[in-house]
Amino acid sequence: EVQLVESGGGLVQPGGSLRLSCVASGFTFSNSWMHWVRQVPGRGLVWVSRVNPDGGSTNYADSVKGRFTISRDNSKNTVYLQMSSLRAEDTALYYCARADIAVTRNSLDIWGQGTMVTVSA
Amino acid sequence: QSVLTQAPSASGTPGQRVTISCSGSSSNIERNNVNWYQQLPGTAPKLLIYKSNQRPSGVPDRFSGSKSGTSASLAISGLQSEDEADYYCAAWDDSLNSVLFGGGTKLTVL
């Protein structure tokens, strides 16, 4: 079955850190650009970051640049999002999603169900 | 505030054709492909249109996409009750080096 399963969300204090993980199965992970997208419940989608298939190239939204780091381990079919200096405005449901390199870098055709991050004292 | 602009809401009756627009700029929509996503209540987004006008396997041909200059559109013909959802456009922005999402359009089937 083709799927992405996120984990690692939870409650964290402002200024704290959290690492999200997303495990892929059912497709060739090493041929995929991997993205993180977040959504405050009831609000719109906001792109966070992406990493290329070999992990050597990354991009970030300005709102998280310098605080979040995306990485991947192709041997484990896993993409990570290390989040630090967390702020209340980072509170959201975090989705991981993939783009097939054979199609485009940014057409997200597989999505996980999301993991919730809450930043609060 | 999203750099890709969508109307917050749209509506239509069953069988009608509705169009959802997405307005951007020369650094995003004009130079790059546009993707459209459908998000049903309580679920993860689903890719509806990629490369501005291509449908992934399994997406009904009632859904179509187009792009002209700095704007893109998603058209839904033969509107059905199950089409009631939020729709988002997205595109890469060459200036920001980021993916941008529109603010989303909530489609109501009356």
Short mmCIF file of C-alpha atoms in Angstrom, two decimals:
data_model
loop_
_atom_site.label_atom_id
_atom_site.label_comp_id
_atom_site.label_asym_id
_atom_site.label_seq_id
_atom_site.Cartn_x
_atom_site.Cartn_y
_atom_site.Cartn_z
CA GLU A 1 0.00 0.00 0.00
CA VAL A 2 1.25 3.43 -0.92
CA GLN A 3 1.38 5.55 2.21
CA LEU A 4 3.13 8.15 4.29
CA VAL A 5 2.89 7.98 8.07
CA GLU A 6 3.92 10.97 10.17
CA SER A 7 4.82 10.90 13.84
CA GLY A 8 6.53 13.00 16.46
CA GLY A 9 3.96 15.70 17.00
CA GLY A 10 2.86 16.82 20.43
CA LEU A 11 2.79 19.64 22.92
CA VAL A 12 5.95 21.70 23.31
CA GLN A 13 6.74 24.94 25.10
CA PRO A 14 7.67 28.10 23.19
CA GLY A 15 11.37 28.04 22.41
CA GLY A 16 11.43 24.25 22.49
CA SER A 17 12.30 21.67 19.87
CA LEU A 18 10.58 18.75 18.22
CA ARG A 19 11.50 16.29 15.48
CA LEU A 20 8.85 15.03 13.11
CA SER A 21 9.30 11.82 11.14
CA CYS A 22 7.52 10.54 8.07
CA VAL A 23 7.91 6.93 6.96
CA ALA A 24 7.15 6.05 3.36
CA SER A 25 6.04 2.74 1.92
CA GLY A 26 4.68 1.37 -1.33
CA PHE A 27 6.69 3.57 -3.69
CA THR A 28 10.31 4.34 -4.56
CA PHE A 29 11.22 6.80 -1.86
CA SER A 30 14.64 7.56 -3.33
CA ASN A 31 12.99 8.87 -6.53
CA SER A 32 10.84 11.36 -4.65
CA TRP A 33 11.10 14.96 -3.59
CA MET A 34 9.69 15.12 -0.07
CA HIS A 35 7.82 18.10 1.34
CA TRP A 36 6.34 19.26 4.60
CA VAL A 37 3.14 21.31 4.52
CA ARG A 38 1.30 22.62 7.56
CA GLN A 39 -2.24 23.66 8.26
CA VAL A 40 -3.79 25.38 11.23
CA PRO A 41 -7.15 23.64 11.76
CA GLY A 42 -9.80 25.57 9.88
CA ARG A 43 -7.23 27.54 7.91
CA GLY A 44 -5.35 27.11 4.63
CA LEU A 45 -2.35 25.06 3.55
CA VAL A 46 1.10 26.53 4.07
CA TRP A 47 4.21 25.04 2.53
CA VAL A 48 7.12 24.55 4.93
CA SER A 49 10.04 22.80 3.27
CA ARG A 50 11.24 20.31 0.68
CA VAL A 51 14.25 18.07 0.12
CA ASN A 52 15.49 16.55 -3.11
CA PRO A 53 15.85 12.79 -3.64
CA ASP A 54 19.46 12.48 -2.46
CA GLY A 55 19.09 14.94 0.40
CA GLY A 56 21.63 17.35 -1.01
CA SER A 57 19.25 20.22 -1.76
CA THR A 58 16.70 21.80 0.54
CA ASN A 59 14.34 24.78 0.50
CA TYR A 60 12.38 26.48 3.26
CA ALA A 61 9.59 28.97 3.71
CA ASP A 62 10.87 32.28 5.05
CA SER A 63 8.80 31.80 8.20
CA VAL A 64 10.81 28.75 9.27
CA LYS A 65 14.21 29.42 7.69
CA GLY A 66 16.98 29.12 10.26
CA ARG A 67 14.74 27.32 12.74
CA PHE A 68 13.63 24.17 10.89
CA THR A 69 15.82 21.58 9.16
CA ILE A 70 14.58 18.97 6.72
CA SER A 71 16.56 15.80 6.13
CA ARG A 72 16.05 12.28 4.88
CA ASP A 73 17.41 8.77 5.29
CA ASN A 74 16.78 6.81 2.10
CA SER A 75 17.90 3.58 3.79
CA LYS A 76 14.98 3.99 6.18
CA ASN A 77 12.49 5.53 3.71
CA THR A 78 12.11 8.37 6.17
CA VAL A 79 12.04 12.14 5.98
CA TYR A 80 12.48 14.31 9.05
CA LEU A 81 11.66 17.83 10.09
CA GLN A 82 13.74 19.10 12.98
CA MET A 83 11.98 22.09 14.49
CA SER A 84 13.64 24.40 16.99
CA SER A 85 12.94 27.79 18.57
CA LEU A 86 9.29 26.94 18.23
CA ARG A 87 6.70 29.69 18.41
CA ALA A 88 2.98 29.71 19.05
CA GLU A 89 2.43 30.44 15.37
CA ASP A 90 4.06 27.11 14.47
CA THR A 91 1.05 25.34 15.98
CA ALA A 92 -0.50 23.34 13.15
CA LEU A 93 -1.15 19.95 11.63
CA TYR A 94 2.02 18.98 9.77
CA TYR A 95 1.67 16.88 6.63
CA CYS A 96 4.43 15.20 4.75
CA ALA A 97 3.91 14.73 1.03
CA ARG A 98 5.87 13.50 -1.95
CA ALA A 99 6.46 14.60 -5.50
CA ASP A 100 7.54 12.03 -8.04
CA ILE A 101 10.79 13.13 -9.71
CA ALA A 102 9.50 11.65 -12.98
CA VAL A 103 6.62 14.15 -12.97
CA THR A 104 7.57 17.41 -11.26
CA ARG A 105 9.35 18.51 -8.11
CA ASN A 106 6.30 20.09 -6.56
CA SER A 107 3.18 18.14 -7.55
CA LEU A 108 2.30 16.47 -4.28
CA ASP A 109 0.53 13.26 -5.20
CA ILE A 110 0.86 11.31 -1.94
CA TRP A 111 0.04 12.82 1.45
CA GLY A 112 0.17 11.51 4.97
CA GLN A 113 -2.59 12.05 7.50
CA GLY A 114 -0.61 14.61 9.43
CA THR A 115 0.80 14.98 12.93
CA MET A 116 -0.33 17.77 15.21
CA VAL A 117 2.16 20.17 16.77
CA THR A 118 1.00 22.47 19.55
CA VAL A 119 3.32 25.16 20.88
CA SER A 120 2.02 26.47 24.18
CA ALA A 121 3.17 27.21 27.69
CA GLN B 1 -1.50 36.56 3.49
CA SER B 2 -1.03 34.29 0.47
CA VAL B 3 0.83 35.56 -2.59
CA LEU B 4 -1.48 33.41 -4.72
CA THR B 5 -4.94 34.92 -4.50
CA GLN B 6 -8.14 32.90 -4.54
CA ALA B 7 -11.70 33.93 -3.80
CA PRO B 8 -12.61 32.54 -0.38
CA SER B 9 -15.83 30.96 -1.55
CA ALA B 10 -17.71 29.73 -4.59
CA SER B 11 -20.97 27.91 -5.10
CA GLY B 12 -23.05 26.14 -7.69
CA THR B 13 -25.97 23.81 -8.12
CA PRO B 14 -25.71 20.16 -9.14
CA GLY B 15 -24.90 19.80 -12.82
CA GLN B 16 -23.56 23.32 -13.15
CA ARG B 17 -20.07 24.33 -14.23
CA VAL B 18 -18.04 26.37 -11.78
CA THR B 19 -14.64 28.00 -12.14
CA ILE B 20 -12.16 28.76 -9.39
CA SER B 21 -9.44 31.28 -10.15
CA CYS B 22 -5.94 31.75 -8.82
CA SER B 23 -4.03 34.96 -9.37
CA GLY B 24 -0.27 35.19 -9.01
CA SER B 25 2.65 36.99 -10.59
CA SER B 26 5.49 36.67 -13.05
CA SER B 27 7.69 34.91 -10.50
CA ASN B 28 5.27 32.09 -9.86
CA ILE B 29 2.31 31.23 -12.07
CA GLU B 30 3.64 32.85 -15.23
CA ARG B 31 6.93 30.93 -15.14
CA ASN B 32 5.95 27.68 -13.43
CA ASN B 33 3.43 24.89 -13.40
CA VAL B 34 0.30 25.23 -11.31
CA ASN B 35 -1.07 22.42 -9.19
CA TRP B 36 -4.56 22.18 -7.76
CA TYR B 37 -5.55 20.27 -4.63
CA GLN B 38 -8.90 19.23 -3.27
CA GLN B 39 -9.37 18.87 0.47
CA LEU B 40 -12.53 17.22 1.68
CA PRO B 41 -13.55 17.95 5.27
CA GLY B 42 -11.35 16.20 7.79
CA THR B 43 -9.03 14.66 5.22
CA ALA B 44 -5.60 15.26 3.75
CA PRO B 45 -5.35 17.19 0.49
CA LYS B 46 -5.53 15.32 -2.81
CA LEU B 47 -3.74 16.28 -6.03
CA LEU B 48 -6.39 17.20 -8.59
CA ILE B 49 -4.45 18.89 -11.40
CA TYR B 50 -0.70 19.03 -12.03
CA LYS B 51 1.40 20.83 -14.63
CA SER B 52 -1.47 23.34 -14.91
CA ASN B 53 -3.77 21.08 -16.94
CA GLN B 54 -2.92 17.42 -16.34
CA ARG B 55 -5.15 15.07 -14.36
CA PRO B 56 -3.65 12.29 -12.24
CA SER B 57 -5.02 8.84 -12.82
CA GLY B 58 -8.40 8.45 -11.18
CA VAL B 59 -9.43 12.10 -11.26
CA PRO B 60 -12.64 12.49 -13.26
CA ASP B 61 -12.47 14.49 -16.49
CA ARG B 62 -15.08 16.82 -15.01
CA PHE B 63 -12.07 18.56 -13.49
CA SER B 64 -9.87 20.63 -15.77
CA GLY B 65 -7.14 23.22 -15.34
CA SER B 66 -5.80 26.06 -17.42
CA LYS B 67 -3.25 28.82 -17.16
CA SER B 68 -2.81 32.15 -18.88
CA GLY B 69 -0.15 34.66 -17.94
CA THR B 70 -0.17 35.22 -14.21
CA SER B 71 -3.50 33.49 -13.58
CA ALA B 72 -4.76 29.93 -13.46
CA SER B 73 -8.19 28.38 -13.27
CA LEU B 74 -9.80 25.17 -12.15
CA ALA B 75 -13.08 24.28 -13.81
CA ILE B 76 -15.51 21.71 -12.50
CA SER B 77 -18.29 20.66 -14.83
CA GLY B 78 -21.33 18.56 -13.98
CA LEU B 79 -21.05 19.66 -10.36
CA GLN B 80 -21.83 16.95 -7.81
CA SER B 81 -22.52 17.10 -4.09
CA GLU B 82 -19.30 15.23 -3.37
CA ASP B 83 -17.34 18.07 -4.95
CA GLU B 84 -18.08 20.20 -1.90
CA ALA B 85 -14.59 20.83 -0.54
CA ASP B 86 -11.77 23.33 -0.23
CA TYR B 87 -9.67 23.86 -3.34
CA TYR B 88 -6.11 25.19 -3.32
CA CYS B 89 -3.83 26.30 -6.10
CA ALA B 90 -0.06 26.07 -5.68
CA ALA B 91 3.02 27.02 -7.64
CA TRP B 92 6.75 27.38 -7.21
CA ASP B 93 7.97 30.94 -6.82
CA ASP B 94 11.35 31.70 -8.40
CA SER B 95 11.95 34.80 -6.27
CA LEU B 96 11.10 33.26 -2.92
CA ASN B 97 12.48 29.79 -3.77
CA SER B 98 9.38 28.40 -2.14
CA VAL B 99 6.15 26.66 -2.98
CA LEU B 100 3.22 29.02 -2.58
CA PHE B 101 -0.33 27.94 -1.85
CA GLY B 102 -3.36 30.06 -2.51
CA GLY B 103 -5.58 30.86 0.43
CA GLY B 104 -8.13 28.29 -0.69
CA THR B 105 -11.64 28.44 -2.08
CA LYS B 106 -14.48 26.76 -0.24
CA LEU B 107 -16.89 25.30 -2.78
CA THR B 108 -20.49 24.83 -1.71
CA VAL B 109 -22.90 22.73 -3.73
CA LEU B 110 -26.32 24.23 -3.18
#
